[in-house]
């Protein structure tokens, strides 16, 4: 083949007999271009023909390189290898049990799968893009290894039910890892609470000072929230734990397979009842990523609170050097970057959910290739949420609450005003009237630039004669804390009961 062209920016392919003497716009010949292209053209001529696809019997031509690059998924779904091999082991055993392959073929397949798994874990396995995905890579490698028996492994299954089996197994394991991460963070928060017994902090609503609360009470609020996150994951795992294997491409099979056998072997509750549903729905992934997104929002709120508290304006906590970073420009800076990133990475987890929701919207039954795109957001969501849980626990282990700074900050905001209203209710005053009297008492304090505790009995009685000497048992944040007694409140006895509950539930010594 000879190249002839009129311009440097365009050329034509000329037949072998054509004499080439064309020049570029600048008058320079194409010789340099030909010298540059010669090694590539020779390499293409010597290239081995592409391996025939396992699904290629109906096709006369292979896919182009561009299509192959665009459609491959092995670059990310190879992390499903362990689950894929588990499914193949169960499937091969079932086929032999049902007489669809010999025991000798089964044993050969199982031995080959063991060897492939060992090679993968030792980093010796050659993942090939031309084999598209994790399933075809493993099956083709098995065929290279043991020959004809490997071709029986795909009997009565499709990549459609195979990938969903792999995904359900992978997500099941991922949920277990996330649950362990949640428990670790809960234990860390409870330990932090136990170390700070009796420490009172301002409680906020609308980011305005509201009422005094025990720090332990606030920390346990996060423990409660992520406990519900754990509950959502447990519920999701129950609904996820049904087996698609044997549903095949869409309609099942006429071969005498035993789907209950493979389901039991893989630890599933039962096979999915409907083959179309089994291969087409991703609601179990949507539920999983939704649970992760809610967890991420809770962790983001924790991050936001601690970032605020670490600021000079609050100064309630000091992060240790091991969980802080500095500024490349300002030498005095000590930034709580890990919790800022926890706050920021929640956007990724939420985005992964939105990606999958958008992907599934409007797809007809049953399987569509669009669904190949379900894996990357799932993998990213799990990786990100595990990192967020780990670093949140690490941060909690390495912060100090600045008790003096907190103590000095407590008088601002008249945090005991609601307790004063409660005092009046106990005196028989209707709450709305009590609210008004307490409000006027705060107004007097504002005028005098003092605290409620600083008002004399005469000053209080000038607002309403109902006040008596015992009012001072309700004023001040320490007295206010001791007056809380409702179930779940921030009263000392209530919080002690909550801590006792959590130390037992989390099996803490």
mmCIF file of C-alpha atoms in Angstrom, residues 190-351:
data_model
loop_
_atom_site.group_PDB
_atom_site.id
_atom_site.type_symbol
_atom_site.label_atom_id
_atom_site.label_comp_id
_atom_site.label_asym_id
_atom_site.label_seq_id
_atom_site.Cartn_x
_atom_site.Cartn_y
_atom_site.Cartn_z
ATOM 1 C CA UNK A 190 -19.510 5.873 73.163
ATOM 2 C CA UNK A 191 -15.924 5.734 74.436
ATOM 3 C CA UNK A 192 -15.629 9.463 73.767
ATOM 4 C CA UNK A 193 -18.832 10.039 75.721
ATOM 5 C CA UNK A 194 -17.599 7.980 78.669
ATOM 6 C CA UNK A 195 -14.391 10.042 78.782
ATOM 7 C CA UNK A 196 -16.365 13.295 79.052
ATOM 8 C CA UNK A 197 -18.853 12.514 81.798
ATOM 9 C CA UNK A 198 -20.733 15.537 83.112
ATOM 10 C CA UNK A 199 -19.498 17.965 80.433
ATOM 11 C CA UNK A 200 -22.302 20.391 79.550
ATOM 12 C CA UNK A 201 -22.352 22.056 76.115
ATOM 13 C CA UNK A 202 -24.792 24.451 74.473
ATOM 14 C CA UNK A 203 -27.557 22.727 72.534
ATOM 15 C CA UNK A 204 -28.464 24.529 69.304
ATOM 16 C CA UNK A 205 -31.552 24.938 67.173
ATOM 17 C CA UNK A 206 -31.362 27.142 64.060
ATOM 18 C CA UNK A 207 -27.669 27.433 65.024
ATOM 19 C CA UNK A 208 -28.850 29.601 67.917
ATOM 20 C CA UNK A 209 -28.268 28.625 71.544
ATOM 21 C CA UNK A 210 -31.299 26.787 72.836
ATOM 22 C CA UNK A 211 -30.855 24.640 75.962
ATOM 23 C CA UNK A 212 -27.967 23.075 77.840
ATOM 24 C CA UNK A 213 -27.242 19.440 76.989
ATOM 25 C CA UNK A 214 -24.711 16.927 78.174
ATOM 26 C CA UNK A 215 -21.997 16.295 75.579
ATOM 27 C CA UNK A 216 -22.647 12.591 76.120
ATOM 28 C CA UNK A 217 -26.244 13.123 75.027
ATOM 29 C CA UNK A 218 -25.130 14.808 71.811
ATOM 30 C CA UNK A 219 -22.618 12.081 70.981
ATOM 31 C CA UNK A 220 -25.213 9.407 71.594
ATOM 32 C CA UNK A 221 -27.529 11.161 69.126
ATOM 33 C CA UNK A 222 -25.056 10.195 66.384
ATOM 34 C CA UNK A 223 -24.845 6.661 67.741
ATOM 35 C CA UNK A 224 -28.636 6.400 67.460
ATOM 36 C CA UNK A 225 -28.681 7.798 63.916
ATOM 37 C CA UNK A 226 -26.109 5.424 62.499
ATOM 38 C CA UNK A 227 -27.817 2.554 64.323
ATOM 39 C CA UNK A 228 -30.824 3.210 62.066
ATOM 40 C CA UNK A 229 -28.402 3.288 59.137
ATOM 41 C CA UNK A 230 -27.239 -0.162 60.188
ATOM 42 C CA UNK A 231 -30.868 -1.298 60.423
ATOM 43 C CA UNK A 232 -31.552 -0.146 56.861
ATOM 44 C CA UNK A 233 -28.548 -2.116 55.630
ATOM 45 C CA UNK A 234 -29.652 -5.224 57.530
ATOM 46 C CA UNK A 235 -33.137 -4.952 56.000
ATOM 47 C CA UNK A 236 -31.619 -4.379 52.574
ATOM 48 C CA UNK A 237 -29.455 -7.481 52.974
ATOM 49 C CA UNK A 238 -32.521 -9.587 53.753
ATOM 50 C CA UNK A 239 -34.297 -8.476 50.560
ATOM 51 C CA UNK A 240 -31.079 -8.787 48.540
ATOM 52 C CA UNK A 241 -30.391 -12.360 49.593
ATOM 53 C CA UNK A 242 -32.254 -14.182 46.824
ATOM 54 C CA UNK A 243 -30.567 -16.086 44.025
ATOM 55 C CA UNK A 244 -30.859 -15.228 40.304
ATOM 56 C CA UNK A 245 -28.667 -18.113 39.109
ATOM 57 C CA UNK A 246 -30.528 -20.359 36.682
ATOM 58 C CA UNK A 247 -32.885 -17.625 35.537
ATOM 59 C CA UNK A 248 -30.627 -17.587 32.445
ATOM 60 C CA UNK A 249 -31.036 -14.802 29.894
ATOM 61 C CA UNK A 250 -34.712 -13.989 30.467
ATOM 62 C CA UNK A 251 -37.001 -17.033 30.330
ATOM 63 C CA UNK A 252 -35.270 -19.722 32.358
ATOM 64 C CA UNK A 253 -34.350 -23.054 30.771
ATOM 65 C CA UNK A 254 -35.890 -26.352 29.701
ATOM 66 C CA UNK A 255 -32.977 -28.284 31.161
ATOM 67 C CA UNK A 256 -33.557 -30.115 34.471
ATOM 68 C CA UNK A 257 -31.571 -27.804 36.752
ATOM 69 C CA UNK A 258 -32.055 -27.442 40.507
ATOM 70 C CA UNK A 259 -32.036 -23.735 41.375
ATOM 71 C CA UNK A 260 -32.678 -24.462 45.039
ATOM 72 C CA UNK A 261 -29.451 -26.442 45.220
ATOM 73 C CA UNK A 262 -27.330 -23.554 43.892
ATOM 74 C CA UNK A 263 -29.222 -21.065 46.051
ATOM 75 C CA UNK A 264 -28.511 -23.068 49.202
ATOM 76 C CA UNK A 265 -24.878 -23.630 48.245
ATOM 77 C CA UNK A 266 -24.340 -19.873 47.947
ATOM 78 C CA UNK A 267 -26.090 -19.018 51.200
ATOM 79 C CA UNK A 268 -29.145 -17.388 49.633
ATOM 80 C CA UNK A 269 -32.588 -17.589 51.200
ATOM 81 C CA UNK A 270 -34.179 -18.986 48.031
ATOM 82 C CA UNK A 271 -34.106 -18.570 44.251
ATOM 83 C CA UNK A 272 -35.898 -15.551 42.814
ATOM 84 C CA UNK A 273 -39.358 -16.645 41.688
ATOM 85 C CA UNK A 274 -39.560 -14.865 38.336
ATOM 86 C CA UNK A 275 -36.810 -15.198 35.720
ATOM 87 C CA UNK A 276 -37.600 -11.836 34.079
ATOM 88 C CA UNK A 277 -37.483 -10.037 37.407
ATOM 89 C CA UNK A 278 -34.318 -11.911 38.361
ATOM 90 C CA UNK A 279 -32.232 -10.579 35.466
ATOM 91 C CA UNK A 280 -33.691 -7.102 34.984
ATOM 92 C CA UNK A 281 -34.330 -5.329 38.290
ATOM 93 C CA UNK A 282 -31.687 -3.448 40.234
ATOM 94 C CA UNK A 283 -33.871 -2.373 43.135
ATOM 95 C CA UNK A 284 -31.578 -4.186 45.557
ATOM 96 C CA UNK A 285 -28.731 -1.925 44.418
ATOM 97 C CA UNK A 286 -30.922 1.168 44.599
ATOM 98 C CA UNK A 287 -31.907 0.294 48.155
ATOM 99 C CA UNK A 288 -28.283 -0.385 49.077
ATOM 100 C CA UNK A 289 -27.018 2.898 47.650
ATOM 101 C CA UNK A 290 -29.922 4.744 49.252
ATOM 102 C CA UNK A 291 -28.940 3.358 52.661
ATOM 103 C CA UNK A 292 -25.339 4.395 51.997
ATOM 104 C CA UNK A 293 -26.451 7.891 50.996
ATOM 105 C CA UNK A 294 -28.421 8.350 54.224
ATOM 106 C CA UNK A 295 -25.413 7.132 56.215
ATOM 107 C CA UNK A 296 -23.233 9.594 54.324
ATOM 108 C CA UNK A 297 -25.588 12.446 55.214
ATOM 109 C CA UNK A 298 -25.380 11.535 58.911
ATOM 110 C CA UNK A 299 -21.589 11.413 58.743
ATOM 111 C CA UNK A 300 -21.559 14.718 56.877
ATOM 112 C CA UNK A 301 -23.558 16.342 59.681
ATOM 113 C CA UNK A 302 -21.086 14.985 62.232
ATOM 114 C CA UNK A 303 -18.277 16.379 60.107
ATOM 115 C CA UNK A 304 -19.940 19.774 59.868
ATOM 116 C CA UNK A 305 -20.445 19.957 63.641
ATOM 117 C CA UNK A 306 -16.846 19.095 64.405
ATOM 118 C CA UNK A 307 -15.483 21.456 61.750
ATOM 119 C CA UNK A 308 -17.493 24.271 63.354
ATOM 120 C CA UNK A 309 -16.436 23.294 66.862
ATOM 121 C CA UNK A 310 -12.769 23.234 65.822
ATOM 122 C CA UNK A 311 -12.931 26.852 64.586
ATOM 123 C CA UNK A 312 -11.579 29.748 66.641
ATOM 124 C CA UNK A 313 -15.116 31.125 66.866
ATOM 125 C CA UNK A 314 -16.257 28.023 68.770
ATOM 126 C CA UNK A 315 -13.016 26.534 70.040
ATOM 127 C CA UNK A 316 -14.876 23.626 71.636
ATOM 128 C CA UNK A 317 -12.549 20.915 70.273
ATOM 129 C CA UNK A 318 -8.895 20.605 69.347
ATOM 130 C CA UNK A 319 -8.084 17.895 66.791
ATOM 131 C CA UNK A 320 -4.808 16.076 67.296
ATOM 132 C CA UNK A 321 -1.952 16.674 64.881
ATOM 133 C CA UNK A 322 -2.401 13.156 63.521
ATOM 134 C CA UNK A 323 -5.851 14.041 62.123
ATOM 135 C CA UNK A 324 -5.119 17.608 61.013
ATOM 136 C CA UNK A 325 -3.383 19.289 58.113
ATOM 137 C CA UNK A 326 -1.633 22.605 57.672
ATOM 138 C CA UNK A 327 -1.703 25.375 55.115
ATOM 139 C CA UNK A 328 0.879 25.703 52.349
ATOM 140 C CA UNK A 329 0.770 29.480 52.825
ATOM 141 C CA UNK A 330 -0.398 30.286 56.365
ATOM 142 C CA UNK A 331 1.914 28.713 58.944
ATOM 143 C CA UNK A 332 -0.497 29.115 61.866
ATOM 144 C CA UNK A 333 -3.275 27.026 60.344
ATOM 145 C CA UNK A 334 -4.417 23.681 61.730
ATOM 146 C CA UNK A 335 -7.263 22.371 59.604
ATOM 147 C CA UNK A 336 -9.723 19.554 60.426
ATOM 148 C CA UNK A 337 -9.470 18.376 56.807
ATOM 149 C CA UNK A 338 -10.554 14.752 57.362
ATOM 150 C CA UNK A 339 -13.993 15.827 58.543
ATOM 151 C CA UNK A 340 -14.256 18.425 55.785
ATOM 152 C CA UNK A 341 -13.673 15.605 53.320
ATOM 153 C CA UNK A 342 -16.227 13.444 55.104
ATOM 154 C CA UNK A 343 -18.650 16.287 54.541
ATOM 155 C CA UNK A 344 -17.545 16.625 50.919
ATOM 156 C CA UNK A 345 -17.492 12.937 50.021
ATOM 157 C CA UNK A 346 -21.127 12.603 51.012
ATOM 158 C CA UNK A 347 -21.792 14.275 47.651
ATOM 159 C CA UNK A 348 -20.148 11.320 45.884
ATOM 160 C CA UNK A 349 -22.289 8.775 47.692
ATOM 161 C CA UNK A 350 -25.454 10.743 46.952
ATOM 162 C CA UNK A 351 -24.297 11.114 43.334
#
